[in-house]
PDB file of C-alpha atoms and ligand atoms in Angstrom:
ATOM      1  CA  MET S 106     -60.647  73.479  35.892  1.00 64.00           C
ATOM      2  CA  ASP S 107     -61.709  75.099  32.688  1.00 76.00           C
ATOM      3  CA  PRO S 108     -64.934  73.533  31.461  1.00 76.00           C
ATOM      4  CA  ASN S 109     -63.555  73.574  27.974  1.00 84.00           C
ATOM      5  CA  MET S 110     -60.499  71.768  29.136  1.00 85.00           C
ATOM      6  CA  GLN S 111     -62.690  69.316  30.973  1.00 87.00           C
ATOM      7  CA  ASN S 112     -64.648  68.724  27.824  1.00 87.00           C
ATOM      8  CA  MET S 113     -61.506  68.138  25.874  1.00 86.00           C
ATOM      9  CA  MET S 114     -60.209  65.811  28.542  1.00 86.00           C
ATOM     10  CA  SER S 115     -63.367  63.745  28.509  1.00 88.00           C
ATOM     11  CA  SER S 116     -63.438  63.547  24.738  1.00 88.00           C
ATOM     12  CA  TYR S 117     -59.743  62.642  24.768  1.00 87.00           C
ATOM     13  CA  LEU S 118     -60.433  59.929  27.264  1.00 88.00           C
ATOM     14  CA  LYS S 119     -63.366  58.737  25.181  1.00 89.00           C
ATOM     15  CA  ILE S 120     -61.159  58.568  22.102  1.00 84.00           C
ATOM     16  CA  LYS S 121     -58.403  56.893  24.074  1.00 87.00           C
ATOM     17  CA  LYS S 122     -60.914  54.326  25.289  1.00 88.00           C
ATOM     18  CA  LEU S 123     -62.168  53.788  21.774  1.00 87.00           C
ATOM     19  CA  VAL S 124     -58.644  53.335  20.488  1.00 86.00           C
ATOM     20  CA  GLU S 125     -57.843  50.957  23.287  1.00 88.00           C
ATOM     21  CA  ASP S 126     -61.009  49.030  22.557  1.00 88.00           C
ATOM     22  CA  GLU S 127     -60.038  48.910  18.923  1.00 87.00           C
ATOM     23  CA  GLU S 128     -56.599  47.660  19.792  1.00 86.00           C
ATOM     24  CA  GLU S 129     -58.084  45.123  22.161  1.00 87.00           C
ATOM     25  CA  ARG S 130     -60.397  43.870  19.443  1.00 87.00           C
ATOM     26  CA  GLU S 131     -57.525  43.675  16.988  1.00 87.00           C
ATOM     27  CA  ARG S 132     -55.477  41.715  19.457  1.00 86.00           C
ATOM     28  CA  ALA S 133     -58.346  39.345  20.039  1.00 85.00           C
ATOM     29  CA  VAL S 134     -58.757  38.849  16.311  1.00 85.00           C
ATOM     30  CA  LYS S 135     -55.054  38.260  15.936  1.00 85.00           C
ATOM     31  CA  VAL S 136     -55.042  35.704  18.742  1.00 83.00           C
ATOM     32  CA  LYS S 137     -58.016  33.959  17.230  1.00 84.00           C
ATOM     33  CA  PHE S 138     -56.303  33.924  13.856  1.00 81.00           C
ATOM     34  CA  VAL S 139     -53.139  32.444  15.313  1.00 80.00           C
ATOM     35  CA  GLU S 140     -55.180  29.893  17.206  1.00 81.00           C
ATOM     36  CA  SER S 141     -57.003  28.833  14.087  1.00 80.00           C
ATOM     37  CA  GLN S 142     -53.685  28.614  12.221  1.00 79.00           C
ATOM     38  CA  LEU S 143     -52.269  26.420  14.967  1.00 76.00           C
ATOM     39  CA  LYS S 144     -55.344  24.255  14.891  1.00 74.00           C
ATOM     40  CA  ARG S 145     -55.071  23.864  11.152  1.00 75.00           C
ATOM     41  CA  LYS S 146     -51.409  22.968  11.459  1.00 69.00           C
ATOM     42  CA  LYS S 147     -52.152  20.412  14.141  1.00 69.00           C
ATOM     43  CA  LEU S 148     -54.899  18.952  12.010  1.00 67.00           C
ATOM     44  CA  SER S 149     -52.686  18.593   8.976  1.00 65.00           C
ATOM     45  CA  LEU S 150     -49.950  17.125  11.170  1.00 64.00           C
ATOM     46  CA  GLY S 151     -52.415  14.641  12.572  1.00 55.00           C
ATOM     47  CA  GLU S 152     -53.584  13.657   9.119  1.00 49.00           C
ATOM     48  CA  GLY S 153     -50.019  13.264   7.889  1.00 47.00           C
ATOM     49  CA  GLY S 154     -49.083  11.235  10.967  1.00 45.00           C
ATOM     50  CA  SER S 155     -51.920   8.771  10.698  1.00 46.00           C
ATOM     51  CA  GLY S 156     -51.379   8.410   6.949  1.00 45.00           C
ATOM     52  CA  SER S 157     -47.674   7.676   7.151  1.00 44.00           C
ATOM     53  CA  GLY S 158     -48.106   5.526  10.264  1.00 45.00           C
ATOM     54  CA  GLY S 159     -50.521   3.165   8.556  1.00 48.00           C
ATOM     55  CA  VAL S 160     -48.885   2.524   5.215  1.00 48.00           C
ATOM     56  CA  GLY S 161     -45.324   3.744   5.715  1.00 48.00           C
ATOM     57  CA  VAL S 162     -43.819   6.656   3.808  1.00 57.00           C
ATOM     58  CA  ALA S 163     -41.116   4.663   2.046  1.00 62.00           C
ATOM     59  CA  ALA S 164     -43.463   1.946   0.762  1.00 62.00           C
ATOM     60  CA  PRO S 165     -44.218   2.471  -2.905  1.00 61.00           C
ATOM     61  CA  PRO S 166     -47.847   2.423  -3.934  1.00 70.00           C
ATOM     62  CA  PRO S 167     -48.880  -1.126  -4.797  1.00 79.00           C
ATOM     63  CA  CYS S 168     -48.478  -1.675  -8.508  1.00 87.00           C
ATOM     64  CA  CYS S 169     -47.796  -4.612 -10.766  1.00 94.00           C
ATOM     65  CA  LEU S 170     -44.111  -5.469 -11.354  1.00 95.00           C
ATOM     66  CA  VAL S 171     -44.812  -6.272 -14.965  1.00 96.00           C
ATOM     67  CA  GLU S 172     -43.442  -3.671 -17.335  1.00 92.00           C
ATOM     68  CA  SER S 173     -46.031  -1.453 -18.948  1.00 88.00           C
ATOM     69  CA  CYS S 174     -48.719  -2.723 -16.571  1.00 93.00           C
ATOM     70  CA  GLN S 175     -50.662   0.170 -15.100  1.00 90.00           C
ATOM     71  CA  ALA S 176     -53.014  -1.909 -12.965  1.00 90.00           C
ATOM     72  CA  ASP S 177     -53.910  -0.266  -9.679  1.00 88.00           C
ATOM     73  CA  LEU S 178     -53.573  -2.957  -7.034  1.00 91.00           C
ATOM     74  CA  ARG S 179     -55.319  -1.003  -4.299  1.00 87.00           C
ATOM     75  CA  GLY S 180     -58.585  -2.659  -5.261  1.00 86.00           C
ATOM     76  CA  CYS S 181     -57.004  -6.126  -5.550  1.00 89.00           C
ATOM     77  CA  LYS S 182     -56.579  -8.909  -3.023  1.00 93.00           C
ATOM     78  CA  LYS S 183     -53.931  -8.566  -0.284  1.00 93.00           C
ATOM     79  CA  TYR S 184     -52.028 -11.447  -1.889  1.00 94.00           C
ATOM     80  CA  HIS S 185     -51.640  -9.583  -5.161  1.00 95.00           C
ATOM     81  CA  GLN S 186     -50.754  -6.356  -3.359  1.00 93.00           C
ATOM     82  CA  ARG S 187     -48.080  -8.043  -1.253  1.00 93.00           C
ATOM     83  CA  HIS S 188     -46.406  -9.715  -4.231  1.00 95.00           C
ATOM     84  CA  ARG S 189     -47.011  -6.730  -6.467  1.00 94.00           C
ATOM     85  CA  VAL S 190     -48.623  -8.545  -9.333  1.00 96.00           C
ATOM     86  CA  CYS S 191     -52.043  -7.937 -10.800  1.00 96.00           C
ATOM     87  CA  GLU S 192     -54.523 -10.749 -11.099  1.00 94.00           C
ATOM     88  CA  VAL S 193     -54.074 -10.977 -14.868  1.00 95.00           C
ATOM     89  CA  HIS S 194     -50.271 -11.198 -14.774  1.00 97.00           C
ATOM     90  CA  ALA S 195     -50.242 -13.668 -11.877  1.00 97.00           C
ATOM     91  CA  LYS S 196     -51.804 -16.111 -14.353  1.00 96.00           C
ATOM     92  CA  ALA S 197     -50.072 -14.996 -17.535  1.00 96.00           C
ATOM     93  CA  PRO S 198     -47.774 -17.679 -19.048  1.00 96.00           C
ATOM     94  CA  VAL S 199     -45.114 -15.096 -20.028  1.00 96.00           C
ATOM     95  CA  VAL S 200     -44.677 -11.462 -18.983  1.00 97.00           C
ATOM     96  CA  LEU S 201     -41.838  -8.985 -19.212  1.00 96.00           C
ATOM     97  CA  VAL S 202     -40.297  -8.145 -15.828  1.00 96.00           C
ATOM     98  CA  ASP S 203     -36.941  -6.334 -15.587  1.00 93.00           C
ATOM     99  CA  GLY S 204     -36.433  -7.028 -19.263  1.00 95.00           C
ATOM    100  CA  PHE S 205     -36.761 -10.790 -18.860  1.00 96.00           C
ATOM    101  CA  ARG S 206     -39.487 -13.132 -19.991  1.00 97.00           C
ATOM    102  CA  GLN S 207     -40.851 -14.347 -16.688  1.00 97.00           C
ATOM    103  CA  ARG S 208     -43.780 -16.114 -15.088  1.00 98.00           C
ATOM    104  CA  PHE S 209     -45.278 -15.699 -11.655  1.00 97.00           C
ATOM    105  CA  CYS S 210     -44.504 -18.784  -9.541  1.00 97.00           C
ATOM    106  CA  GLN S 211     -47.432 -19.763  -7.339  1.00 95.00           C
ATOM    107  CA  GLN S 212     -45.153 -21.713  -4.987  1.00 95.00           C
ATOM    108  CA  CYS S 213     -42.569 -18.957  -4.427  1.00 96.00           C
ATOM    109  CA  SER S 214     -45.051 -16.088  -4.962  1.00 96.00           C
ATOM    110  CA  ARG S 215     -42.552 -14.301  -7.156  1.00 95.00           C
ATOM    111  CA  PHE S 216     -41.417 -14.038 -10.749  1.00 97.00           C
ATOM    112  CA  HIS S 217     -38.902 -16.484 -12.256  1.00 97.00           C
ATOM    113  CA  GLU S 218     -37.571 -16.676 -15.763  1.00 97.00           C
ATOM    114  CA  VAL S 219     -39.732 -18.814 -18.003  1.00 97.00           C
ATOM    115  CA  SER S 220     -36.866 -21.319 -18.349  1.00 96.00           C
ATOM    116  CA  GLU S 221     -37.365 -22.297 -14.691  1.00 96.00           C
ATOM    117  CA  PHE S 222     -40.782 -23.731 -15.478  1.00 96.00           C
ATOM    118  CA  ASP S 223     -41.814 -26.936 -17.189  1.00 94.00           C
ATOM    119  CA  GLN S 224     -44.134 -26.197 -20.116  1.00 91.00           C
ATOM    120  CA  THR S 225     -47.205 -24.437 -18.759  1.00 93.00           C
ATOM    121  CA  LYS S 226     -46.639 -25.239 -15.075  1.00 95.00           C
ATOM    122  CA  ARG S 227     -47.271 -22.361 -12.658  1.00 96.00           C
ATOM    123  CA  SER S 228     -44.760 -23.668 -10.121  1.00 96.00           C
ATOM    124  CA  CYS S 229     -41.051 -23.540 -10.875  1.00 96.00           C
ATOM    125  CA  ARG S 230     -39.166 -26.771 -11.530  1.00 94.00           C
ATOM    126  CA  ARG S 231     -37.068 -26.283  -8.405  1.00 92.00           C
ATOM    127  CA  ARG S 232     -40.129 -26.171  -6.185  1.00 92.00           C
ATOM    128  CA  LEU S 233     -41.726 -29.132  -7.866  1.00 90.00           C
ATOM    129  CA  ALA S 234     -38.447 -31.040  -7.565  1.00 88.00           C
ATOM    130  CA  GLY S 235     -38.266 -30.071  -3.901  1.00 83.00           C
ATOM    131  CA  HIS S 236     -41.771 -31.344  -3.450  1.00 75.00           C
ATOM    132  CA  ASN S 237     -40.913 -34.689  -5.035  1.00 77.00           C
ATOM    133  CA  GLU S 238     -37.671 -34.818  -3.060  1.00 79.00           C
ATOM    134  CA  ARG S 239     -39.573 -34.382   0.187  1.00 82.00           C
ATOM    135  CA  ARG S 240     -41.983 -37.117  -0.795  1.00 84.00           C
ATOM    136  CA  ARG S 241     -39.159 -39.502  -1.694  1.00 85.00           C
ATOM    137  CA  LYS S 242     -37.332 -38.663   1.537  1.00 85.00           C
ATOM    138  CA  SER S 243     -40.364 -39.317   3.696  1.00 86.00           C
ATOM    139  CA  TRP S 244     -40.821 -42.629   1.847  1.00 86.00           C
ATOM    140  CA  LEU S 245     -37.175 -43.486   2.524  1.00 84.00           C
ATOM    141  CA  GLU S 246     -37.573 -42.470   6.163  1.00 85.00           C
ATOM    142  CA  SER S 247     -40.497 -44.826   6.570  1.00 84.00           C
ATOM    143  CA  GLN S 248     -38.461 -47.604   4.907  1.00 83.00           C
ATOM    144  CA  LYS S 249     -35.509 -46.994   7.217  1.00 79.00           C
ATOM    145  CA  ASP S 250     -37.762 -47.007  10.251  1.00 76.00           C
ATOM    146  CA  GLY S 251     -39.199 -50.305   9.153  1.00 71.00           C
ATOM    147  CA  THR S 252     -35.733 -51.798   8.731  1.00 69.00           C
ATOM    148  CA  ARG S 253     -34.617 -50.514  12.100  1.00 68.00           C
ATOM    149  CA  ARG S 254     -37.651 -51.993  13.766  1.00 70.00           C
ATOM    150  CA  ARG S 255     -36.982 -55.354  12.181  1.00 70.00           C
ATOM    151  CA  LEU S 256     -33.339 -55.185  13.283  1.00 68.00           C
ATOM    152  CA  LYS S 257     -34.388 -54.440  16.834  1.00 67.00           C
ATOM    153  CA  GLU S 258     -36.762 -57.361  16.849  1.00 70.00           C
ATOM    154  CA  ASN S 259     -33.938 -59.615  15.625  1.00 69.00           C
ATOM    155  CA  GLN S 260     -31.578 -58.345  18.312  1.00 69.00           C
ATOM    156  CA  PHE S 261     -34.233 -58.889  20.913  1.00 65.00           C
ATOM    157  CA  ARG S 262     -34.802 -62.444  19.744  1.00 68.00           C
ATOM    158  CA  HIS S 263     -31.062 -63.000  19.735  1.00 62.00           C
ATOM    159  CA  LEU S 264     -30.749 -61.743  23.315  1.00 61.00           C
ATOM    160  CA  ASN S 265     -33.518 -64.020  24.461  1.00 60.00           C
ATOM    161  CA  GLN S 266     -32.138 -67.122  22.806  1.00 59.00           C
ATOM    162  CA  GLY S 267     -28.409 -66.336  23.015  1.00 52.00           C
ATOM    163  CA  SER S 268     -25.667 -67.067  25.492  1.00 49.00           C
ATOM    164  CA  PRO S 269     -25.974 -64.107  27.920  1.00 51.00           C
ATOM    165  CA  GLY S 270     -28.588 -66.046  29.865  1.00 48.00           C
ATOM    166  CA  ASN S 271     -26.346 -69.093  30.051  1.00 49.00           C
ATOM    167  CA  GLN S 272     -23.363 -67.025  31.119  1.00 51.00           C
ATOM    168  CA  GLU S 273     -25.356 -65.593  33.926  1.00 51.00           C
ATOM    169  CA  PHE S 274     -26.333 -69.107  34.901  1.00 54.00           C
ATOM    170  CA  ASP S 275     -22.676 -70.199  34.879  1.00 59.00           C
ATOM    171  CA  ILE S 276     -21.639 -67.412  37.263  1.00 54.00           C
ATOM    172  CA  HIS S 277     -24.145 -68.474  39.917  1.00 54.00           C
TER     173      HIS S 277
HETATM  174 ZN1   ZN T1201     -50.034  -6.495 -14.192  1.00 80.04          ZN
HETATM  175 ZN1   ZN T1202     -40.732 -20.758  -7.737  1.00 80.04          ZN
END
């Protein structure tokens, strides 16, 4: 072979090797880039998943139902968060909710129109009435029980003193 040609061949091969190396490096970089992109995507997916799994995507951020109230309930008690009322408005005698003058009922844990309350009471009349009703019922129940017991005692006495014993005696 021509030494010149050989020289050229070797330099060609060298260049080819260099180019291949370059390509190889590029490929490696590309792969790394893609990998890092995938990782980032996975990470963001993971973050999104855990976030939506805990609170729920559809759930609105906890805020007071009272109109014009901007209170952030995230720092408030669970009770206030659940019923969506800030501490101040849970105790307010009258607030505007859905365009109505309302008050937060401590018994129902929700807003009623002010007309459902007696004066400054924090429990609606219906609940208070229900409470009294239950008390009256339980009193009546105890009365009925007492009456029934007395009736039973009377029947028992009657059985003991009455004719059934005599009838039985007659049969024998
Ligand atoms: Zn409020
Ligand atoms: Zn109520």
